[in-house]
Amino acid sequence: MSPRRSYDQYCSAARALDLVGDRWTLLIVRELLAGPRRYTDLHADLPGVSTDVLASRLKDMERDGLTSRRRLPPPGAVYVYELTSRGRQLLPVLQALGEWGQSELGERRPTDAVRAHWFALPLLRALEGEEGLVEVRLEEGDFHLRVGAEEGPVYGDGPAPREANARLQLDAETCAAVAGGELRLLDAVRAGRVTVTGEGTLAKALREA
Amino acid sequence: MSPRRSYDQYCSAARALDLVGDRWTLLIVRELLAGPRRYTDLHADLPGVSTDVLASRLKDMERDGLTSRRRLPPPGAVYVYELTSRGRQLLPVLQALGEWGQSELGERRPTDAVRAHWFALPLLRALEGEEGLVEVRLEEGDFHLRVGAEEGPVYGDGPAPREANARLQLDAETCAAVAGGELRLLDAVRAGRVTVTGEGTLAKALREA
DNA sequence: CGGCATCCGTGACGATACTG
DNA sequence: CAGTATCGTCACGGATGCCG
């Protein structure tokens, strides 16, 4: 655990970077926006991070009030890490970064790792104004979005824990285009590139189009 | 100049961090949002950065299309660094960071450096929806805001280069409160904590209140 | 003097091995 | 499974030197 290296500037952006400017920190936040995760799962979805750095960051973040560590009730009884309310407020930061980085994304490089839920953040932007639980199925895996959620995780890895208001099945290319704003979700549905199921308002509205 | 260390993740936020995640990079962007700056001025307004790191970052940023280096016409004939259009698009990232970091700001610590124009970013948010050239005078120094500017720098160090639409004179504490959203600018004017001069629409509207 | 390049000590990082 | 220990490497911060 580092003794907190600071920029020592009386500036709110610099203060923010004191807390989340270290390598890997914001990507750990991205992972935890999907809800509580175990150490091993975090390590698996952050390829390249070394075990000691991950452990150190998690301690720093807990000390700084961004995350908390909790022991699940038996059976299981493993530790999970989750964002505090303060940590969840970093969502706009990650969205601004993601929006800016969208144009750098381009084609997938052979060295690039991919996880399905990495599309959740930009997709959440594309669904702004909507509401409900949306399940997304890609070849690379499934995840779900809690669109318009006021508290708790804003998205999650794997299928939705309860019946989703809408289920979308699409390929990664379509997903990237929608996430990047090049293609509106409605147009993607019209073009037959998205299969919509479910009985929620959003699902019906999308099918009507 | 580093050979570009990458997270190697097919994720737009990770791509953004590949380019602006290094220490000091986003603070250099904050400085350059104030318009073209010389190396020495950048070094003076980024206390703590070492000369080689600053030079290295500036090269990285130029290579990555965030900044450009330009020689001023004689007399003067010095080099200045400025943001490209792509670099200026990082404004929302810095604003999101600044907004999040606002609650960490608190009192000024004895070790904290301050520059007047570090208040420009949050003040710009407080004036969202307005338009025009606003000059701000603090004890710590002067700066000006190009509120609603579509292109070019969004703020600048020192007094406004031409007659401002509004001039605000206030103290740092009031400025921090307004920037932090705890106090609306209108209420600050009403409380007599801001002296408004100038003949623009904004100046008149503020004085009327 | 402004604009770096070089050198050096320290600490952060990344990979691997190992342990409760 | 969830980290800690170890170690080589690289990035950072501070000082100093060089060159136009």
XYZ file of C-alpha atoms (C1' of nucleotides) in Angstrom:
458
model
C 0.000 0.000 0.000
C 1.548 3.223 -1.165
C 1.752 6.175 1.235
C -0.405 8.218 -1.141
C 1.610 10.115 -3.674
C -0.138 13.404 -4.323
C 0.166 16.124 -6.921
C -0.291 18.613 -4.079
C -2.362 21.002 -6.135
C -5.423 22.827 -4.890
C -7.447 21.736 -7.917
C -10.356 19.337 -7.966
C -9.176 17.459 -11.055
C -5.732 16.985 -9.530
C -7.340 15.751 -6.309
C -9.357 13.236 -8.294
C -6.194 12.030 -10.000
C -4.532 11.664 -6.594
C -7.128 8.995 -5.868
C -7.800 7.346 -9.222
C -4.820 8.370 -11.348
C -2.667 5.352 -10.603
C -2.282 2.700 -13.230
C -5.131 0.118 -13.154
C -7.297 1.962 -10.634
C -9.957 3.182 -13.075
C -10.044 -0.199 -14.803
C -10.693 -1.834 -11.443
C -13.575 0.605 -11.012
C -14.858 -0.407 -14.446
C -14.887 -4.040 -13.305
C -16.566 -3.268 -9.998
C -19.318 -1.250 -11.656
C -20.542 -4.724 -12.603
C -21.161 -5.464 -8.926
C -19.243 -7.404 -6.248
C -16.334 -9.436 -7.601
C -13.853 -11.837 -6.101
C -10.140 -11.241 -6.239
C -9.545 -14.059 -8.671
C -12.279 -12.884 -11.023
C -10.899 -9.369 -10.985
C -7.479 -10.746 -11.791
C -8.905 -12.786 -14.656
C -10.708 -9.815 -16.204
C -7.751 -7.478 -15.887
C -5.185 -9.279 -18.008
C -1.710 -7.927 -17.412
C -2.134 -6.725 -13.858
C 0.200 -8.444 -11.457
C -1.159 -9.983 -8.293
C 0.675 -7.651 -5.966
C -0.383 -4.512 -7.795
C -4.005 -5.649 -7.779
C -3.869 -6.372 -4.064
C -2.190 -3.045 -3.406
C -4.736 -1.086 -5.444
C -7.637 -2.770 -3.689
C -6.174 -1.778 -0.344
C -5.596 1.798 -1.480
C -9.118 2.042 -2.823
C -10.610 0.704 0.386
C -8.540 3.145 2.433
C -9.750 5.969 0.175
C -13.401 5.018 0.501
C -13.887 3.828 -3.069
C -14.435 0.148 -2.313
C -15.293 -2.136 0.557
C -14.336 -5.719 1.240
C -17.035 -8.065 2.444
C -17.201 -11.746 3.334
C -20.051 -13.599 1.729
C -22.200 -15.725 4.086
C -21.504 -19.461 4.065
C -21.558 -21.505 2.001
C -19.057 -19.797 -0.155
C -17.645 -17.509 2.517
C -15.266 -15.855 0.109
C -14.310 -12.221 0.138
C -15.785 -9.922 -2.459
C -14.876 -6.367 -3.367
C -17.529 -3.837 -4.222
C -17.800 -0.137 -4.884
C -19.047 2.242 -2.253
C -21.539 4.884 -3.277
C -18.608 7.254 -3.679
C -16.899 4.792 -5.979
C -20.009 4.374 -8.092
C -20.024 8.106 -8.664
C -17.002 7.556 -10.898
C -19.369 6.296 -13.596
C -19.423 9.664 -15.433
C -15.626 9.723 -15.451
C -15.449 6.313 -17.064
C -18.164 7.251 -19.518
C -16.365 10.429 -20.553
C -13.139 8.475 -20.973
C -14.925 5.762 -22.909
C -16.620 8.210 -25.193
C -13.337 9.926 -25.940
C -11.553 6.626 -26.432
C -14.205 5.261 -28.758
C -12.541 6.750 -31.817
C -9.220 5.139 -30.843
C -10.791 1.720 -30.619
C -10.821 0.800 -34.308
C -10.275 -2.802 -35.203
C -9.447 -5.318 -32.558
C -5.701 -5.910 -32.428
C -4.435 -9.480 -32.103
C -2.954 -8.627 -28.702
C -6.214 -7.177 -27.400
C -8.128 -9.000 -24.726
C -11.934 -8.784 -24.830
C -14.670 -9.316 -22.265
C -18.322 -9.069 -23.103
C -19.166 -6.733 -20.236
C -16.632 -4.152 -21.465
C -19.342 -3.159 -23.919
C -21.725 -2.443 -21.050
C -20.454 1.038 -20.291
C -20.883 2.491 -23.787
C -24.138 0.610 -24.336
C -25.464 2.152 -21.163
C -24.913 5.525 -22.777
C -26.751 4.435 -25.900
C -29.750 3.476 -23.748
C -29.779 6.708 -21.757
C -33.279 7.837 -20.954
C -34.631 4.287 -20.889
C -35.292 2.213 -17.816
C -35.230 -1.430 -16.817
C -33.169 -4.587 -16.778
C -31.642 -5.440 -20.148
C -29.849 -8.686 -20.917
C -27.274 -8.676 -23.683
C -26.038 -11.851 -25.365
C -22.838 -11.816 -27.380
C -20.754 -14.673 -28.673
C -18.075 -13.519 -26.256
C -20.452 -13.886 -23.310
C -23.513 -12.415 -21.643
C -24.037 -9.418 -19.413
C -26.915 -7.313 -18.220
C -27.596 -3.623 -17.772
C -29.562 -1.959 -15.009
C -30.556 1.009 -17.124
C -31.496 4.002 -15.026
C -30.558 2.303 -11.753
C -30.397 4.769 -8.875
C -28.289 2.615 -6.606
C -26.292 -0.583 -6.653
C -24.248 -1.850 -9.580
C -25.180 -0.386 -12.962
C -24.396 -3.529 -14.882
C -23.388 -7.102 -14.255
C -21.497 -9.976 -15.775
C -23.455 -13.011 -16.944
C -27.195 -13.314 -17.598
C -29.719 -11.198 -15.707
C -30.444 -12.496 -12.176
C -34.209 -12.228 -12.795
C -36.461 -12.029 -15.844
C -35.127 -9.153 -17.955
C -37.350 -6.430 -19.388
C -35.584 -6.934 -22.684
C -33.070 -9.405 -24.085
C -30.831 -8.416 -26.988
C -28.844 -10.913 -29.016
C -26.250 -9.407 -31.365
C -22.663 -9.746 -32.529
C -19.691 -7.815 -31.232
C -19.377 -5.699 -34.375
C -22.953 -4.475 -34.122
C -22.514 -3.935 -30.410
C -19.395 -1.832 -30.996
C -21.169 0.248 -33.635
C -24.145 0.934 -31.374
C -21.876 1.621 -28.417
C -19.838 4.009 -30.557
C -22.880 5.966 -31.662
C -22.309 5.129 -35.330
C -25.484 3.077 -35.375
C -28.596 3.721 -33.328
C -30.028 0.711 -31.536
C -33.362 1.214 -33.295
C -31.661 1.158 -36.696
C -29.710 -1.955 -35.758
C -32.972 -3.684 -34.876
C -34.539 -2.522 -38.139
C -31.551 -3.894 -40.041
C -32.104 -7.270 -38.427
C -28.767 -7.199 -36.681
C -30.329 -7.491 -33.227
C -32.771 -10.111 -32.017
C -35.063 -8.653 -29.358
C -37.053 -10.781 -26.941
C -38.789 -10.043 -23.661
C -42.048 -8.462 -22.571
C -40.949 -5.124 -21.116
C -41.790 -1.722 -22.517
C -38.372 -1.332 -24.073
C -38.513 -4.736 -25.772
C -41.924 -3.996 -27.260
C -40.878 -0.550 -28.421
C -37.805 -1.975 -30.132
C -39.789 -4.728 -31.860
C -42.431 -2.308 -33.067
C -39.775 -0.434 -35.018
C 9.658 8.979 -25.286
C 8.141 5.733 -24.137
C 7.327 3.055 -26.704
C 3.667 3.254 -25.731
C 2.739 0.938 -22.935
C -0.765 -0.331 -23.553
C -3.346 -2.162 -21.502
C -4.091 -4.199 -24.620
C -7.800 -4.344 -23.972
C -10.488 -3.962 -26.607
C -12.333 -1.386 -24.518
C -12.725 2.294 -25.264
C -12.008 3.421 -21.716
C -8.820 1.343 -21.634
C -7.792 2.811 -24.998
C -8.306 6.300 -23.622
C -6.147 5.446 -20.634
C -3.457 4.144 -22.983
C -3.159 7.714 -24.264
C -3.898 9.896 -21.248
C -3.444 7.543 -18.293
C 0.193 8.331 -17.637
C 1.090 10.509 -14.712
C 0.883 14.268 -15.516
C -0.702 13.847 -18.956
C -4.198 15.006 -18.000
C -2.795 17.875 -15.956
C -0.828 19.002 -19.000
C -4.103 18.939 -20.921
C -5.683 21.060 -18.174
C -2.920 23.636 -18.664
C -3.182 23.604 -22.443
C -6.947 24.099 -22.355
C -5.924 27.653 -21.462
C -4.380 28.035 -24.917
C -0.808 27.841 -26.250
C 1.866 27.710 -23.553
C 5.622 27.691 -23.550
C 7.633 24.886 -22.038
C 8.846 27.018 -19.170
C 5.377 28.261 -18.315
C 4.044 24.724 -18.330
C 6.852 23.695 -16.024
C 6.077 26.601 -13.689
C 2.367 25.758 -13.472
C 2.931 22.051 -12.925
C 4.947 22.086 -9.715
C 6.583 18.733 -9.072
C 6.955 17.560 -12.632
C 10.552 16.950 -13.588
C 11.955 18.497 -16.734
C 12.528 15.230 -18.528
C 9.094 13.845 -17.760
C 7.462 17.026 -19.043
C 9.498 16.927 -22.248
C 8.749 13.231 -22.689
C 5.011 13.698 -22.166
C 4.880 16.545 -24.639
C 6.534 14.341 -27.243
C 4.190 11.460 -26.512
C 1.177 13.735 -26.742
C 2.336 15.187 -30.043
C 2.941 11.713 -31.444
C -0.547 10.709 -30.315
C -2.201 13.710 -31.924
C -3.195 15.472 -28.710
C -0.901 18.476 -29.048
C 1.126 20.290 -31.653
C 4.313 22.298 -31.358
C 4.513 25.615 -33.143
C 7.110 28.349 -33.450
C 5.786 31.824 -32.817
C 6.655 34.435 -35.460
C 9.507 36.823 -34.616
C 9.994 38.700 -32.459
C 9.677 36.121 -29.745
C 10.153 33.118 -31.969
C 9.721 30.679 -29.119
C 8.051 27.324 -29.350
C 4.585 26.945 -27.927
C 2.552 23.832 -27.274
C -1.145 23.745 -27.950
C -3.949 21.239 -28.028
C -5.235 19.831 -31.265
C -8.985 19.578 -31.747
C -8.715 15.989 -30.573
C -6.950 17.115 -27.433
C -9.564 19.753 -26.709
C -12.187 17.033 -26.773
C -10.752 15.861 -23.465
C -12.586 18.734 -21.768
C -15.514 16.514 -20.664
C -13.056 14.045 -19.130
C -11.409 16.767 -17.067
C -14.779 18.170 -16.094
C -16.038 14.789 -14.933
C -12.842 14.262 -12.945
C -13.071 17.751 -11.501
C -16.664 17.333 -10.497
C -15.890 14.066 -8.766
C -12.808 15.487 -7.101
C -14.606 18.576 -5.853
C -15.695 16.873 -2.649
C -12.105 15.806 -1.951
C -10.857 19.355 -2.263
C -11.779 20.650 1.176
C -9.481 23.166 2.761
C -6.265 24.112 1.096
C -3.379 22.150 2.570
C -0.133 23.970 3.333
C 1.657 21.842 0.739
C -0.884 22.648 -1.988
C 0.104 24.830 -4.896
C -2.579 27.110 -6.352
C -2.987 28.867 -9.675
C -5.886 31.149 -10.429
C -6.778 29.465 -13.719
C -7.272 26.096 -11.978
C -10.662 27.485 -11.010
C -11.534 28.008 -14.674
C -12.620 24.440 -15.367
C -15.230 24.174 -12.607
C -16.386 27.767 -13.126
C -16.974 26.940 -16.759
C -19.406 24.301 -15.582
C -21.161 26.789 -13.325
C -21.680 29.084 -16.330
C -22.956 26.361 -18.628
C -25.672 27.635 -20.925
C -24.257 31.143 -20.998
C -22.138 32.634 -23.725
C -19.364 35.196 -24.061
C -15.979 36.246 -22.773
C -15.778 36.436 -19.002
C -12.843 37.850 -17.096
C -12.256 36.645 -13.557
C -10.079 38.509 -11.063
C -8.800 36.774 -7.973
C -6.115 37.804 -5.551
C -4.125 34.854 -6.831
C -4.282 36.178 -10.385
C -6.577 36.762 -13.335
C -7.945 34.468 -16.007
C -10.710 34.550 -18.568
C -13.335 32.119 -19.800
C -14.584 31.699 -23.334
C -17.968 30.406 -22.273
C -19.672 28.447 -25.004
C -16.658 28.607 -27.338
C -16.969 26.185 -30.226
C -13.300 26.097 -31.099
C -9.961 27.258 -29.777
C -8.983 27.360 -26.114
C -11.879 27.370 -23.660
C -10.115 29.566 -21.132
C -6.928 31.495 -20.762
C -4.450 32.698 -18.195
C -4.277 36.419 -17.477
C -6.793 39.153 -18.333
C -9.046 38.862 -21.357
C -7.320 39.749 -24.650
C -10.195 42.045 -25.625
C -13.035 43.809 -23.804
C -14.828 41.117 -21.815
C -18.602 40.709 -21.821
C -18.430 40.482 -18.061
C -15.763 40.956 -15.408
C -16.072 39.240 -12.046
C -13.996 40.180 -9.048
C -14.182 37.774 -6.124
C -12.081 35.927 -3.572
C -10.840 32.368 -3.842
C -13.230 31.072 -1.192
C -16.271 32.403 -3.039
C -14.843 31.120 -6.289
C -14.377 27.635 -4.848
C -17.929 27.621 -3.482
C -19.408 28.632 -6.823
C -17.183 26.212 -8.695
C -18.222 23.448 -6.311
C -21.912 24.092 -6.816
C -22.466 24.918 -3.143
C -23.255 28.507 -4.063
C -24.891 29.687 -7.258
C -23.191 32.592 -8.982
C -26.417 34.603 -8.808
C -26.626 34.103 -5.051
C -22.979 35.053 -4.656
C -23.671 38.309 -6.494
C -26.740 38.945 -4.351
C -24.656 38.364 -1.218
C -22.212 41.016 -2.407
C -19.374 38.541 -2.644
C -18.835 39.228 -6.334
C -18.283 42.557 -8.027
C -19.673 42.505 -11.551
C -18.647 44.989 -14.225
C -18.956 45.014 -17.992
C -21.665 45.740 -20.512
C -22.485 42.279 -21.886
C -25.787 40.473 -21.475
C -24.410 38.238 -18.751
C -23.011 41.193 -16.778
C -26.308 43.024 -16.905
C -28.287 39.948 -15.966
C -26.042 39.344 -12.962
C -26.270 42.947 -11.789
C -30.046 43.001 -12.109
C -30.297 40.190 -9.580
C 17.654 32.468 -20.464
C 14.564 28.955 -22.419
C 14.466 24.152 -23.816
C 15.653 20.360 -23.221
C 19.293 15.868 -22.428
C 21.873 13.249 -19.045
C 22.752 11.126 -14.808
C 21.336 9.065 -10.594
C 18.725 7.412 -6.476
C 14.175 5.741 -5.293
C 10.003 3.744 -5.923
C 6.437 1.677 -8.870
C 5.517 -2.006 -11.917
C 5.302 -6.838 -14.045
C 6.348 -11.789 -13.895
C 6.988 -15.738 -11.346
C 7.170 -18.497 -7.278
C 5.406 -19.580 -3.085
C 2.246 -19.942 1.169
C -1.930 -20.089 4.546
C -8.536 -19.284 -3.589
C -6.394 -15.137 -2.081
C -3.098 -13.193 -1.646
C 2.470 -12.422 0.026
C 7.502 -12.672 -1.210
C 11.084 -11.949 -4.295
C 13.404 -9.855 -7.970
C 14.624 -7.565 -12.294
C 13.190 -3.584 -14.892
C 11.395 0.680 -15.835
C 9.288 5.051 -14.661
C 9.581 9.016 -11.812
C 11.627 13.077 -9.332
C 15.609 16.045 -8.473
C 19.840 18.046 -9.894
C 22.950 19.404 -13.173
C 24.904 20.343 -17.732
C 24.724 21.714 -22.454
C 23.527 24.386 -26.429
C 21.184 27.661 -29.210
